[in-house]
């Protein structure tokens, strides 16, 4: 299978599917717009602008948009959803200010 992006028609509009089969969050109102975006992304891939990198959290190979993009989608979603407080906070015990 040739590596590249494809267009998927979803209930919310047209979405871009990356070469790993992940559906992008962006929705396009028409197929032409999605296909144009798709071609640009595929071209960027061929030009080597996008690289496969291992996710910094789980090591899964992801298609990175650049040095800032180092987590796979599941890990990014998890870290977005994760609560900032892990467990109950305990009064003043051990707190120094
Ligand atoms: Zn990951």
mmCIF file with all atom_site columns, C-alpha atoms and ligand atoms in Angstrom:
data_model
loop_
_atom_site.group_PDB
_atom_site.id
_atom_site.type_symbol
_atom_site.label_atom_id
_atom_site.label_alt_id
_atom_site.label_comp_id
_atom_site.label_asym_id
_atom_site.label_entity_id
_atom_site.label_seq_id
_atom_site.pdbx_PDB_ins_code
_atom_site.Cartn_x
_atom_site.Cartn_y
_atom_site.Cartn_z
_atom_site.occupancy
_atom_site.B_iso_or_equiv
_atom_site.pdbx_formal_charge
_atom_site.auth_seq_id
_atom_site.auth_comp_id
_atom_site.auth_asym_id
_atom_site.auth_atom_id
_atom_site.pdbx_PDB_model_num
ATOM   1  C  CA  . UNK A 1 1  ? 0.000   0.000  0.000  1.00 0.00 ? 1  UNK A CA  1
ATOM   2  C  CA  . UNK A 1 2  ? 1.369   3.390  -0.989 1.00 0.00 ? 2  UNK A CA  1
ATOM   3  C  CA  . UNK A 1 3  ? 2.041   5.687  1.901  1.00 0.00 ? 3  UNK A CA  1
ATOM   4  C  CA  . UNK A 1 4  ? -0.104  8.766  1.889  1.00 0.00 ? 4  UNK A CA  1
ATOM   5  C  CA  . UNK A 1 5  ? -3.141  10.479 3.265  1.00 0.00 ? 5  UNK A CA  1
ATOM   6  C  CA  . UNK A 1 6  ? -6.694  9.735  2.270  1.00 0.00 ? 6  UNK A CA  1
ATOM   7  C  CA  . UNK A 1 7  ? -10.094 11.327 2.611  1.00 0.00 ? 7  UNK A CA  1
ATOM   8  C  CA  . UNK A 1 8  ? -12.813 9.819  4.758  1.00 0.00 ? 8  UNK A CA  1
ATOM   9  C  CA  . UNK A 1 9  ? -16.444 10.876 4.598  1.00 0.00 ? 9  UNK A CA  1
ATOM   10 C  CA  . UNK A 1 10 ? -17.786 11.075 8.139  1.00 0.00 ? 10 UNK A CA  1
ATOM   11 C  CA  . UNK A 1 11 ? -21.088 12.245 9.549  1.00 0.00 ? 11 UNK A CA  1
ATOM   12 C  CA  . UNK A 1 12 ? -19.439 15.568 10.472 1.00 0.00 ? 12 UNK A CA  1
ATOM   13 C  CA  . UNK A 1 13 ? -17.882 16.182 7.052  1.00 0.00 ? 13 UNK A CA  1
ATOM   14 C  CA  . UNK A 1 14 ? -14.762 15.034 5.249  1.00 0.00 ? 14 UNK A CA  1
ATOM   15 C  CA  . UNK A 1 15 ? -11.816 14.070 7.401  1.00 0.00 ? 15 UNK A CA  1
ATOM   16 C  CA  . UNK A 1 16 ? -8.178  13.359 6.608  1.00 0.00 ? 16 UNK A CA  1
ATOM   17 C  CA  . UNK A 1 17 ? -6.812  9.932  7.447  1.00 0.00 ? 17 UNK A CA  1
ATOM   18 C  CA  . UNK A 1 18 ? -3.068  9.741  7.989  1.00 0.00 ? 18 UNK A CA  1
ATOM   19 C  CA  . UNK A 1 19 ? -0.881  6.923  6.612  1.00 0.00 ? 19 UNK A CA  1
ATOM   20 C  CA  . UNK A 1 20 ? -1.214  5.106  9.936  1.00 0.00 ? 20 UNK A CA  1
ATOM   21 C  CA  . UNK A 1 21 ? -4.991  5.044  9.552  1.00 0.00 ? 21 UNK A CA  1
ATOM   22 C  CA  . UNK A 1 22 ? -5.705  7.669  12.182 1.00 0.00 ? 22 UNK A CA  1
ATOM   23 C  CA  . UNK A 1 23 ? -8.577  9.999  11.419 1.00 0.00 ? 23 UNK A CA  1
ATOM   24 C  CA  . UNK A 1 24 ? -7.753  13.676 11.852 1.00 0.00 ? 24 UNK A CA  1
ATOM   25 C  CA  . UNK A 1 25 ? -9.900  15.934 13.993 1.00 0.00 ? 25 UNK A CA  1
ATOM   26 C  CA  . UNK A 1 26 ? -10.414 18.557 11.276 1.00 0.00 ? 26 UNK A CA  1
ATOM   27 C  CA  . UNK A 1 27 ? -13.607 18.283 9.240  1.00 0.00 ? 27 UNK A CA  1
ATOM   28 C  CA  . UNK A 1 28 ? -13.984 19.732 5.775  1.00 0.00 ? 28 UNK A CA  1
ATOM   29 C  CA  . UNK A 1 29 ? -17.299 20.771 4.305  1.00 0.00 ? 29 UNK A CA  1
ATOM   30 C  CA  . UNK A 1 30 ? -16.499 19.484 0.842  1.00 0.00 ? 30 UNK A CA  1
ATOM   31 C  CA  . UNK A 1 31 ? -14.461 16.681 -0.643 1.00 0.00 ? 31 UNK A CA  1
ATOM   32 C  CA  . UNK A 1 32 ? -12.400 18.967 -2.882 1.00 0.00 ? 32 UNK A CA  1
ATOM   33 C  CA  . UNK A 1 33 ? -11.056 20.904 0.094  1.00 0.00 ? 33 UNK A CA  1
ATOM   34 C  CA  . UNK A 1 34 ? -10.190 17.716 1.941  1.00 0.00 ? 34 UNK A CA  1
ATOM   35 C  CA  . UNK A 1 35 ? -8.523  16.224 -1.129 1.00 0.00 ? 35 UNK A CA  1
ATOM   36 C  CA  . UNK A 1 36 ? -6.403  19.332 -1.655 1.00 0.00 ? 36 UNK A CA  1
ATOM   37 C  CA  . UNK A 1 37 ? -5.256  19.170 1.957  1.00 0.00 ? 37 UNK A CA  1
ATOM   38 C  CA  . UNK A 1 38 ? -4.608  15.478 1.512  1.00 0.00 ? 38 UNK A CA  1
ATOM   39 C  CA  . UNK A 1 39 ? -2.399  16.057 -1.506 1.00 0.00 ? 39 UNK A CA  1
ATOM   40 C  CA  . UNK A 1 40 ? -0.437  18.740 0.316  1.00 0.00 ? 40 UNK A CA  1
ATOM   41 C  CA  . UNK A 1 41 ? 0.124   16.459 3.293  1.00 0.00 ? 41 UNK A CA  1
ATOM   42 C  CA  . UNK A 1 42 ? 1.139   13.561 1.080  1.00 0.00 ? 42 UNK A CA  1
ATOM   43 C  CA  . UNK A 1 43 ? 3.551   15.814 -0.779 1.00 0.00 ? 43 UNK A CA  1
ATOM   44 C  CA  . UNK A 1 44 ? 5.035   17.049 2.509  1.00 0.00 ? 44 UNK A CA  1
ATOM   45 C  CA  . UNK A 1 45 ? 5.514   13.415 3.474  1.00 0.00 ? 45 UNK A CA  1
ATOM   46 C  CA  . UNK A 1 46 ? 7.318   12.667 0.218  1.00 0.00 ? 46 UNK A CA  1
ATOM   47 C  CA  . UNK A 1 47 ? 9.478   15.753 0.665  1.00 0.00 ? 47 UNK A CA  1
ATOM   48 C  CA  . UNK A 1 48 ? 10.571  14.449 4.029  1.00 0.00 ? 48 UNK A CA  1
ATOM   49 C  CA  . UNK A 1 49 ? 9.005   17.288 5.996  1.00 0.00 ? 49 UNK A CA  1
ATOM   50 C  CA  . UNK A 1 50 ? 7.218   14.810 8.170  1.00 0.00 ? 50 UNK A CA  1
ATOM   51 C  CA  . UNK A 1 51 ? 9.173   12.129 9.904  1.00 0.00 ? 51 UNK A CA  1
ATOM   52 C  CA  . UNK A 1 52 ? 8.344   9.023  11.781 1.00 0.00 ? 52 UNK A CA  1
ATOM   53 C  CA  . UNK A 1 53 ? 9.415   9.328  15.380 1.00 0.00 ? 53 UNK A CA  1
ATOM   54 C  CA  . UNK A 1 54 ? 8.804   7.155  18.398 1.00 0.00 ? 54 UNK A CA  1
ATOM   55 C  CA  . UNK A 1 55 ? 6.276   8.510  20.880 1.00 0.00 ? 55 UNK A CA  1
ATOM   56 C  CA  . UNK A 1 56 ? 8.131   9.810  23.950 1.00 0.00 ? 56 UNK A CA  1
ATOM   57 C  CA  . UNK A 1 57 ? 5.614   8.128  26.228 1.00 0.00 ? 57 UNK A CA  1
ATOM   58 C  CA  . UNK A 1 58 ? 4.917   4.675  24.807 1.00 0.00 ? 58 UNK A CA  1
ATOM   59 C  CA  . UNK A 1 59 ? 7.417   4.340  21.956 1.00 0.00 ? 59 UNK A CA  1
ATOM   60 C  CA  . UNK A 1 60 ? 4.814   3.863  19.228 1.00 0.00 ? 60 UNK A CA  1
ATOM   61 C  CA  . UNK A 1 61 ? 6.089   5.129  15.889 1.00 0.00 ? 61 UNK A CA  1
ATOM   62 C  CA  . UNK A 1 62 ? 4.109   8.185  14.937 1.00 0.00 ? 62 UNK A CA  1
ATOM   63 C  CA  . UNK A 1 63 ? 4.120   10.491 11.968 1.00 0.00 ? 63 UNK A CA  1
ATOM   64 C  CA  . UNK A 1 64 ? 5.540   13.616 13.525 1.00 0.00 ? 64 UNK A CA  1
ATOM   65 C  CA  . UNK A 1 65 ? 4.666   17.113 12.352 1.00 0.00 ? 65 UNK A CA  1
ATOM   66 C  CA  . UNK A 1 66 ? 7.973   18.352 13.723 1.00 0.00 ? 66 UNK A CA  1
ATOM   67 C  CA  . UNK A 1 67 ? 10.180  18.484 16.806 1.00 0.00 ? 67 UNK A CA  1
ATOM   68 C  CA  . UNK A 1 68 ? 7.269   19.712 18.940 1.00 0.00 ? 68 UNK A CA  1
ATOM   69 C  CA  . UNK A 1 69 ? 5.180   16.675 18.059 1.00 0.00 ? 69 UNK A CA  1
ATOM   70 C  CA  . UNK A 1 70 ? 6.529   13.723 19.997 1.00 0.00 ? 70 UNK A CA  1
ATOM   71 C  CA  . UNK A 1 71 ? 3.491   12.001 21.450 1.00 0.00 ? 71 UNK A CA  1
ATOM   72 C  CA  . UNK A 1 72 ? 1.074   9.661  19.741 1.00 0.00 ? 72 UNK A CA  1
ATOM   73 C  CA  . UNK A 1 73 ? -2.590  10.620 19.736 1.00 0.00 ? 73 UNK A CA  1
ATOM   74 C  CA  . UNK A 1 74 ? -3.665  8.203  22.493 1.00 0.00 ? 74 UNK A CA  1
ATOM   75 C  CA  . UNK A 1 75 ? -0.917  9.515  24.810 1.00 0.00 ? 75 UNK A CA  1
ATOM   76 C  CA  . UNK A 1 76 ? -1.745  13.129 24.055 1.00 0.00 ? 76 UNK A CA  1
ATOM   77 C  CA  . UNK A 1 77 ? -5.407  12.483 24.754 1.00 0.00 ? 77 UNK A CA  1
ATOM   78 C  CA  . UNK A 1 78 ? -4.514  10.740 27.991 1.00 0.00 ? 78 UNK A CA  1
ATOM   79 C  CA  . UNK A 1 79 ? -2.309  13.578 29.181 1.00 0.00 ? 79 UNK A CA  1
ATOM   80 C  CA  . UNK A 1 80 ? -4.988  16.134 28.268 1.00 0.00 ? 80 UNK A CA  1
ATOM   81 C  CA  . UNK A 1 81 ? -7.564  14.245 30.257 1.00 0.00 ? 81 UNK A CA  1
ATOM   82 C  CA  . UNK A 1 82 ? -5.336  13.381 33.178 1.00 0.00 ? 82 UNK A CA  1
ATOM   83 C  CA  . UNK A 1 83 ? -6.157  15.077 36.432 1.00 0.00 ? 83 UNK A CA  1
ATOM   84 C  CA  . UNK A 1 84 ? -3.427  17.309 37.774 1.00 0.00 ? 84 UNK A CA  1
ATOM   85 C  CA  . UNK A 1 85 ? -3.834  16.000 41.293 1.00 0.00 ? 85 UNK A CA  1
ATOM   86 C  CA  . UNK A 1 86 ? -2.888  12.387 41.768 1.00 0.00 ? 86 UNK A CA  1
ATOM   87 C  CA  . UNK A 1 87 ? -4.442  11.392 45.049 1.00 0.00 ? 87 UNK A CA  1
ATOM   88 C  CA  . UNK A 1 88 ? -5.675  13.360 47.999 1.00 0.00 ? 88 UNK A CA  1
ATOM   89 C  CA  . UNK A 1 89 ? -3.721  16.360 49.175 1.00 0.00 ? 89 UNK A CA  1
ATOM   90 C  CA  . UNK A 1 90 ? -2.849  16.201 52.798 1.00 0.00 ? 90 UNK A CA  1
ATOM   91 C  CA  . UNK A 1 91 ? -3.190  19.402 54.714 1.00 0.00 ? 91 UNK A CA  1
ATOM   92 C  CA  . UNK A 1 92 ? 0.086   21.062 55.631 1.00 0.00 ? 92 UNK A CA  1
ATOM   93 C  CA  . UNK A 1 93 ? 2.079   17.917 56.142 1.00 0.00 ? 93 UNK A CA  1
ATOM   94 C  CA  . UNK A 1 94 ? 5.454   18.284 54.534 1.00 0.00 ? 94 UNK A CA  1
ATOM   95 C  CA  . UNK A 1 95 ? 4.595   21.498 52.765 1.00 0.00 ? 95 UNK A CA  1
ATOM   96 C  CA  . UNK A 1 96 ? 7.260   24.167 52.839 1.00 0.00 ? 96 UNK A CA  1
ATOM   97 C  CA  . UNK A 1 97 ? 6.598   27.617 51.494 1.00 0.00 ? 97 UNK A CA  1
HETATM 98 ZN ZN1 . LIG B 2 .  ? 2.287   7.109  22.894 1.00 0.00 ? 1  LIG B ZN1 1
#
